[in-house]
């Protein structure tokens, strides 16, 4: 354990001391994570510089422990890279929120804010109404739909037609007319489908500031100590992942040709 310490949770004094001596960055519980503060032997530190200056995003390869941390705290806390050149790991409040995405593309994964329409209703009136609403996203007034040829020509009374328009519009205006993906153009079996539940997104809130532990009641003190210990252990696991990556990966240099469009002047004079 590099960051984590042992704390006697039976002792109020030990817990107070642990919190008041814990490293903070801008008042927020944190750890130093600059390369020369990772306690690495020289050859690994040199390797770390190589990895640090490579063009690959190595953070995503060592970040799993933070996802476990989020999960085990009900997404109420997370850990961020903070400070210049991500020199610190800092404990933050967070919350899980529903995204506005309603469907995604089965070919390219692109997310979309609109739902894909289900099969059209069987009833001829409902079918005509749903089709007309899909055509323009339900943006017309009820009486404007009533005037559409496909609806006007049906034998139902105007009252029945208006009732169907009012009933179907709130739902059918949420649907896009096809399941074509705006990004890759896939449709039909390859195109967009609705999420069973909209995906969640982790919203990051402010840092967890160190309050004066003397002011805390015993439950709050224990809760904070447990949280910070869990934070410390997670930082250790991220550091372990990083060391593992240093031992098993190497930076290879390659020259790549990048296609480029150039516009030059050609004159006939
Ligand atoms: Zn330093
Ligand atoms: Zn979760
Ligand atoms: Zn797509």
mmCIF file of C-alpha atoms and ligand atoms in Angstrom:
data_model
loop_
_atom_site.group_PDB
_atom_site.id
_atom_site.type_symbol
_atom_site.label_atom_id
_atom_site.label_comp_id
_atom_site.label_asym_id
_atom_site.label_seq_id
_atom_site.Cartn_x
_atom_site.Cartn_y
_atom_site.Cartn_z
ATOM 1 C CA UNK A 1 0.000 0.000 0.000
ATOM 2 C CA UNK A 2 1.484 3.300 -1.087
ATOM 3 C CA UNK A 3 -1.322 5.744 -0.285
ATOM 4 C CA UNK A 4 -3.504 3.797 2.145
ATOM 5 C CA UNK A 5 -2.808 3.828 5.864
ATOM 6 C CA UNK A 6 -4.127 1.814 8.761
ATOM 7 C CA UNK A 7 -6.567 3.590 11.029
ATOM 8 C CA UNK A 8 -7.881 2.350 14.349
ATOM 9 C CA UNK A 9 -11.609 2.899 13.857
ATOM 10 C CA UNK A 10 -12.290 2.308 17.565
ATOM 11 C CA UNK A 11 -10.336 5.416 18.476
ATOM 12 C CA UNK A 12 -11.886 8.812 17.891
ATOM 13 C CA UNK A 13 -8.457 10.450 18.262
ATOM 14 C CA UNK A 14 -6.912 8.124 15.657
ATOM 15 C CA UNK A 15 -9.708 8.878 13.164
ATOM 16 C CA UNK A 16 -9.473 12.631 13.751
ATOM 17 C CA UNK A 17 -5.725 12.501 13.295
ATOM 18 C CA UNK A 18 -6.048 10.445 10.101
ATOM 19 C CA UNK A 19 -8.405 12.986 8.532
ATOM 20 C CA UNK A 20 -6.546 16.082 9.672
ATOM 21 C CA UNK A 21 -3.222 14.753 8.354
ATOM 22 C CA UNK A 22 -4.580 13.450 5.073
ATOM 23 C CA UNK A 23 -3.240 15.181 1.981
ATOM 24 C CA UNK A 24 -5.606 17.716 0.425
ATOM 25 C CA UNK A 25 -5.475 19.704 -2.785
ATOM 26 C CA UNK A 26 -7.440 22.942 -2.674
ATOM 27 C CA UNK A 27 -9.064 21.672 0.526
ATOM 28 C CA UNK A 28 -10.265 18.470 -1.179
ATOM 29 C CA UNK A 29 -9.134 14.959 -0.139
ATOM 30 C CA UNK A 30 -6.494 14.014 -2.695
ATOM 31 C CA UNK A 31 -3.219 12.266 -3.455
ATOM 32 C CA UNK A 32 -0.177 13.399 -5.367
ATOM 33 C CA UNK A 33 0.043 11.505 -8.633
ATOM 34 C CA UNK A 34 2.811 13.235 -10.557
ATOM 35 C CA UNK A 35 5.273 10.712 -11.906
ATOM 36 C CA UNK A 36 8.079 11.661 -9.530
ATOM 37 C CA UNK A 37 5.696 11.305 -6.577
ATOM 38 C CA UNK A 38 4.693 7.729 -7.363
ATOM 39 C CA UNK A 39 7.602 6.176 -5.483
ATOM 40 C CA UNK A 40 8.818 4.282 -8.551
ATOM 41 C CA UNK A 41 12.320 2.854 -8.935
ATOM 42 C CA UNK A 42 14.353 4.845 -11.475
ATOM 43 C CA UNK A 43 13.952 2.507 -14.488
ATOM 44 C CA UNK A 44 10.176 2.458 -14.027
ATOM 45 C CA UNK A 45 10.028 6.208 -13.608
ATOM 46 C CA UNK A 46 11.906 6.645 -16.901
ATOM 47 C CA UNK A 47 9.477 4.259 -18.547
ATOM 48 C CA UNK A 48 6.619 6.233 -16.994
ATOM 49 C CA UNK A 49 7.829 9.392 -18.744
ATOM 50 C CA UNK A 50 7.848 7.551 -22.057
ATOM 51 C CA UNK A 51 4.281 6.361 -21.522
ATOM 52 C CA UNK A 52 3.200 9.773 -20.233
ATOM 53 C CA UNK A 53 4.411 11.489 -23.410
ATOM 54 C CA UNK A 54 2.994 8.852 -25.778
ATOM 55 C CA UNK A 55 -0.069 9.695 -27.846
ATOM 56 C CA UNK A 56 -2.196 6.931 -26.345
ATOM 57 C CA UNK A 57 -4.657 7.570 -23.556
ATOM 58 C CA UNK A 58 -3.265 5.254 -20.905
ATOM 59 C CA UNK A 59 -5.698 6.457 -18.204
ATOM 60 C CA UNK A 60 -8.546 4.436 -19.688
ATOM 61 C CA UNK A 61 -6.389 1.301 -19.300
ATOM 62 C CA UNK A 62 -5.816 1.823 -15.566
ATOM 63 C CA UNK A 63 -9.144 3.377 -14.556
ATOM 64 C CA UNK A 64 -11.199 0.229 -13.764
ATOM 65 C CA UNK A 65 -10.657 0.495 -9.995
ATOM 66 C CA UNK A 66 -12.366 3.907 -10.086
ATOM 67 C CA UNK A 67 -15.412 2.400 -11.787
ATOM 68 C CA UNK A 68 -15.539 -0.232 -9.008
ATOM 69 C CA UNK A 69 -15.242 2.589 -6.474
ATOM 70 C CA UNK A 70 -18.180 4.466 -8.059
ATOM 71 C CA UNK A 71 -20.244 1.288 -8.057
ATOM 72 C CA UNK A 72 -19.536 0.441 -4.423
ATOM 73 C CA UNK A 73 -20.537 3.957 -3.330
ATOM 74 C CA UNK A 74 -23.786 4.031 -5.298
ATOM 75 C CA UNK A 75 -22.274 6.560 -7.734
ATOM 76 C CA UNK A 76 -22.352 9.228 -5.002
ATOM 77 C CA UNK A 77 -18.565 9.641 -5.136
ATOM 78 C CA UNK A 78 -15.900 9.481 -7.800
ATOM 79 C CA UNK A 79 -12.220 10.231 -8.329
ATOM 80 C CA UNK A 80 -10.879 12.808 -10.751
ATOM 81 C CA UNK A 81 -7.538 13.736 -12.206
ATOM 82 C CA UNK A 82 -7.089 17.247 -10.935
ATOM 83 C CA UNK A 83 -4.559 19.998 -11.163
ATOM 84 C CA UNK A 84 -1.997 20.841 -13.803
ATOM 85 C CA UNK A 85 -1.003 17.855 -15.974
ATOM 86 C CA UNK A 86 -3.330 15.628 -13.905
ATOM 87 C CA UNK A 87 -0.907 15.808 -11.008
ATOM 88 C CA UNK A 88 -3.478 14.852 -8.380
ATOM 89 C CA UNK A 89 -6.203 12.315 -7.764
ATOM 90 C CA UNK A 90 -9.073 14.028 -5.963
ATOM 91 C CA UNK A 91 -12.217 12.725 -4.254
ATOM 92 C CA UNK A 92 -15.431 14.206 -5.652
ATOM 93 C CA UNK A 93 -19.165 14.044 -5.097
ATOM 94 C CA UNK A 94 -21.125 12.730 -8.062
ATOM 95 C CA UNK A 95 -24.552 11.451 -8.993
ATOM 96 C CA UNK A 96 -25.939 9.126 -11.559
ATOM 97 C CA UNK A 97 -28.497 10.779 -13.846
ATOM 98 C CA UNK A 98 -30.596 9.484 -16.735
ATOM 99 C CA UNK A 99 -29.426 10.727 -20.108
ATOM 100 C CA UNK A 100 -31.892 12.061 -22.694
ATOM 101 C CA UNK A 101 -30.885 9.335 -25.149
ATOM 102 C CA UNK A 102 -33.781 7.151 -26.242
ATOM 103 C CA UNK A 103 -32.287 4.953 -28.981
ATOM 104 C CA UNK A 104 -28.966 3.806 -30.389
ATOM 105 C CA UNK A 105 -27.619 2.499 -33.681
ATOM 106 C CA UNK A 106 -26.962 -1.248 -33.888
ATOM 107 C CA UNK A 107 -24.243 -0.662 -36.480
ATOM 108 C CA UNK A 108 -22.142 2.207 -35.162
ATOM 109 C CA UNK A 109 -23.467 2.674 -31.614
ATOM 110 C CA UNK A 110 -24.402 6.341 -32.168
ATOM 111 C CA UNK A 111 -26.986 7.504 -29.624
ATOM 112 C CA UNK A 112 -30.106 9.416 -30.553
ATOM 113 C CA UNK A 113 -32.541 11.585 -28.583
ATOM 114 C CA UNK A 114 -35.601 10.278 -30.437
ATOM 115 C CA UNK A 115 -37.405 6.994 -30.055
ATOM 116 C CA UNK A 116 -37.950 4.607 -32.928
ATOM 117 C CA UNK A 117 -41.682 4.204 -33.668
ATOM 118 C CA UNK A 118 -43.327 0.836 -32.899
ATOM 119 C CA UNK A 119 -45.456 -0.910 -35.555
ATOM 120 C CA UNK A 120 -48.362 1.266 -36.708
ATOM 121 C CA UNK A 121 -51.752 0.616 -35.043
ATOM 122 C CA UNK A 122 -54.168 -1.781 -36.856
ATOM 123 C CA UNK A 123 -57.246 0.436 -36.510
ATOM 124 C CA UNK A 124 -57.539 2.433 -39.798
ATOM 125 C CA UNK A 125 -58.213 5.785 -38.056
ATOM 126 C CA UNK A 126 -55.408 5.363 -35.529
ATOM 127 C CA UNK A 127 -53.125 4.185 -38.307
ATOM 128 C CA UNK A 128 -53.806 7.266 -40.427
ATOM 129 C CA UNK A 129 -53.404 9.625 -37.456
ATOM 130 C CA UNK A 130 -50.109 8.011 -36.318
ATOM 131 C CA UNK A 131 -48.731 8.171 -39.868
ATOM 132 C CA UNK A 132 -49.589 11.875 -40.264
ATOM 133 C CA UNK A 133 -48.071 12.760 -36.855
ATOM 134 C CA UNK A 134 -44.860 10.884 -37.722
ATOM 135 C CA UNK A 135 -44.519 12.926 -40.918
ATOM 136 C CA UNK A 136 -43.899 16.202 -39.098
ATOM 137 C CA UNK A 137 -43.180 15.298 -35.483
ATOM 138 C CA UNK A 138 -46.630 16.302 -34.222
ATOM 139 C CA UNK A 139 -45.940 19.992 -34.740
ATOM 140 C CA UNK A 140 -49.369 20.848 -36.218
ATOM 141 C CA UNK A 141 -52.578 21.780 -34.401
ATOM 142 C CA UNK A 142 -55.219 19.068 -33.945
ATOM 143 C CA UNK A 143 -57.532 20.671 -36.512
ATOM 144 C CA UNK A 144 -54.731 20.830 -39.088
ATOM 145 C CA UNK A 145 -54.378 17.038 -38.853
ATOM 146 C CA UNK A 146 -58.139 16.714 -39.213
ATOM 147 C CA UNK A 147 -57.820 18.468 -42.597
ATOM 148 C CA UNK A 148 -55.264 15.988 -43.943
ATOM 149 C CA UNK A 149 -56.631 13.961 -46.854
ATOM 150 C CA UNK A 150 -55.711 10.581 -45.299
ATOM 151 C CA UNK A 151 -57.748 11.458 -42.172
ATOM 152 C CA UNK A 152 -60.513 13.554 -43.784
ATOM 153 C CA UNK A 153 -61.413 10.743 -46.191
ATOM 154 C CA UNK A 154 -62.159 8.239 -43.378
ATOM 155 C CA UNK A 155 -65.834 7.583 -42.460
ATOM 156 C CA UNK A 156 -65.480 8.403 -38.711
ATOM 157 C CA UNK A 157 -67.063 11.550 -37.268
ATOM 158 C CA UNK A 158 -64.888 14.628 -36.665
ATOM 159 C CA UNK A 159 -65.296 14.102 -32.896
ATOM 160 C CA UNK A 160 -63.898 10.568 -33.170
ATOM 161 C CA UNK A 161 -61.045 11.808 -35.350
ATOM 162 C CA UNK A 162 -60.156 14.684 -32.989
ATOM 163 C CA UNK A 163 -60.271 12.325 -30.023
ATOM 164 C CA UNK A 164 -57.848 9.958 -31.789
ATOM 165 C CA UNK A 165 -55.520 12.860 -32.675
ATOM 166 C CA UNK A 166 -55.487 14.105 -29.055
ATOM 167 C CA UNK A 167 -54.930 10.573 -27.756
ATOM 168 C CA UNK A 168 -52.102 9.625 -30.106
ATOM 169 C CA UNK A 169 -50.228 12.918 -30.506
ATOM 170 C CA UNK A 170 -48.401 13.010 -27.134
ATOM 171 C CA UNK A 171 -46.914 9.547 -27.760
ATOM 172 C CA UNK A 172 -46.351 9.576 -31.518
ATOM 173 C CA UNK A 173 -44.726 13.020 -31.663
ATOM 174 C CA UNK A 174 -41.821 11.511 -29.665
ATOM 175 C CA UNK A 175 -41.023 9.047 -32.442
ATOM 176 C CA UNK A 176 -38.824 9.555 -35.467
ATOM 177 C CA UNK A 177 -40.379 8.511 -38.777
ATOM 178 C CA UNK A 178 -37.687 5.928 -39.596
ATOM 179 C CA UNK A 179 -34.987 4.124 -37.618
ATOM 180 C CA UNK A 180 -32.261 5.435 -39.900
ATOM 181 C CA UNK A 181 -29.026 6.358 -38.088
ATOM 182 C CA UNK A 182 -27.994 9.967 -38.672
ATOM 183 C CA UNK A 183 -24.309 9.090 -38.291
ATOM 184 C CA UNK A 184 -23.784 6.004 -40.464
ATOM 185 C CA UNK A 185 -27.077 5.786 -42.398
ATOM 186 C CA UNK A 186 -27.884 2.218 -41.270
ATOM 187 C CA UNK A 187 -31.604 1.385 -41.151
ATOM 188 C CA UNK A 188 -33.959 -1.576 -40.802
ATOM 189 C CA UNK A 189 -32.361 -4.505 -38.994
ATOM 190 C CA UNK A 190 -29.035 -2.658 -38.791
ATOM 191 C CA UNK A 191 -30.514 0.705 -37.776
ATOM 192 C CA UNK A 192 -31.582 2.283 -34.480
ATOM 193 C CA UNK A 193 -33.460 0.529 -31.674
ATOM 194 C CA UNK A 194 -34.874 1.950 -28.445
ATOM 195 C CA UNK A 195 -33.172 1.519 -25.111
ATOM 196 C CA UNK A 196 -35.176 -0.573 -22.641
ATOM 197 C CA UNK A 197 -34.084 2.054 -20.095
ATOM 198 C CA UNK A 198 -32.253 5.281 -21.011
ATOM 199 C CA UNK A 199 -28.529 4.964 -20.244
ATOM 200 C CA UNK A 200 -27.142 6.625 -17.123
ATOM 201 C CA UNK A 201 -24.484 9.281 -17.028
ATOM 202 C CA UNK A 202 -22.241 10.143 -14.083
ATOM 203 C CA UNK A 203 -22.583 13.808 -13.248
ATOM 204 C CA UNK A 204 -19.543 15.121 -11.403
ATOM 205 C CA UNK A 205 -20.209 17.477 -8.519
ATOM 206 C CA UNK A 206 -17.860 19.390 -6.220
ATOM 207 C CA UNK A 207 -14.830 18.062 -4.377
ATOM 208 C CA UNK A 208 -15.174 16.374 -0.985
ATOM 209 C CA UNK A 209 -13.674 19.035 1.270
ATOM 210 C CA UNK A 210 -12.066 18.207 4.545
ATOM 211 C CA UNK A 211 -14.247 19.579 7.311
ATOM 212 C CA UNK A 212 -12.844 19.910 10.812
ATOM 213 C CA UNK A 213 -13.098 16.341 12.234
ATOM 214 C CA UNK A 214 -13.442 17.695 15.777
ATOM 215 C CA UNK A 215 -16.868 19.056 14.765
ATOM 216 C CA UNK A 216 -18.124 15.682 13.498
ATOM 217 C CA UNK A 217 -20.287 13.320 15.492
ATOM 218 C CA UNK A 218 -18.972 9.754 15.686
ATOM 219 C CA UNK A 219 -21.137 8.403 12.849
ATOM 220 C CA UNK A 220 -20.110 11.164 10.497
ATOM 221 C CA UNK A 221 -16.481 10.697 11.501
ATOM 222 C CA UNK A 222 -16.572 6.951 10.794
ATOM 223 C CA UNK A 223 -18.423 7.479 7.532
ATOM 224 C CA UNK A 224 -15.829 10.007 6.364
ATOM 225 C CA UNK A 225 -12.911 7.824 7.459
ATOM 226 C CA UNK A 226 -14.357 4.804 5.623
ATOM 227 C CA UNK A 227 -14.933 6.880 2.503
ATOM 228 C CA UNK A 228 -11.406 8.320 2.534
ATOM 229 C CA UNK A 229 -9.886 4.886 3.230
ATOM 230 C CA UNK A 230 -11.799 3.512 0.263
ATOM 231 C CA UNK A 231 -10.534 6.440 -1.817
ATOM 232 C CA UNK A 232 -6.951 5.706 -0.677
ATOM 233 C CA UNK A 233 -7.223 2.009 -1.554
ATOM 234 C CA UNK A 234 -8.642 2.857 -4.966
ATOM 235 C CA UNK A 235 -5.741 5.232 -5.650
ATOM 236 C CA UNK A 236 -3.411 2.381 -4.698
ATOM 237 C CA UNK A 237 -5.145 0.054 -7.128
ATOM 238 C CA UNK A 238 -4.851 2.647 -9.911
ATOM 239 C CA UNK A 239 -1.159 3.045 -9.097
ATOM 240 C CA UNK A 240 -0.740 -0.766 -9.158
ATOM 241 C CA UNK A 241 -2.429 -0.866 -12.569
ATOM 242 C CA UNK A 242 -0.091 1.831 -13.809
ATOM 243 C CA UNK A 243 2.972 -0.091 -12.590
ATOM 244 C CA UNK A 244 1.615 -3.229 -14.222
ATOM 245 C CA UNK A 245 1.181 -1.313 -17.482
ATOM 246 C CA UNK A 246 4.758 0.002 -17.239
ATOM 247 C CA UNK A 247 6.030 -3.550 -16.847
ATOM 248 C CA UNK A 248 4.015 -5.025 -19.706
ATOM 249 C CA UNK A 249 3.703 -2.300 -22.329
ATOM 250 C CA UNK A 250 6.215 -0.467 -24.417
ATOM 251 C CA UNK A 251 5.997 2.693 -26.432
ATOM 252 C CA UNK A 252 6.737 2.092 -30.103
ATOM 253 C CA UNK A 253 7.488 4.949 -32.371
ATOM 254 C CA UNK A 254 6.168 4.995 -35.907
ATOM 255 C CA UNK A 255 5.961 7.628 -38.589
ATOM 256 C CA UNK A 256 2.458 7.846 -40.041
ATOM 257 C CA UNK A 257 1.430 9.618 -43.201
ATOM 258 C CA UNK A 258 -1.673 11.704 -42.695
ATOM 259 C CA UNK A 259 -3.826 12.299 -45.799
ATOM 260 C CA UNK A 260 -4.370 15.987 -46.238
ATOM 261 C CA UNK A 261 -6.472 18.124 -48.590
ATOM 262 C CA UNK A 262 -4.572 21.045 -50.001
ATOM 263 C CA UNK A 263 -5.895 23.897 -52.143
ATOM 264 C CA UNK A 264 -3.426 25.345 -54.582
ATOM 265 C CA UNK A 265 -3.728 28.034 -57.205
ATOM 266 C CA UNK A 266 -3.439 27.018 -60.864
ATOM 267 C CA UNK A 267 -3.354 29.844 -63.352
ATOM 268 C CA UNK A 268 -3.716 29.969 -67.099
ATOM 269 C CA UNK A 269 -2.141 33.415 -67.403
HETATM 270 ZN ZN1 LIG B 1 6.793 17.573 -7.036
HETATM 271 ZN ZN1 LIG B 2 -23.748 1.155 -11.452
HETATM 272 ZN ZN1 LIG B 3 -25.065 4.234 -37.089
#
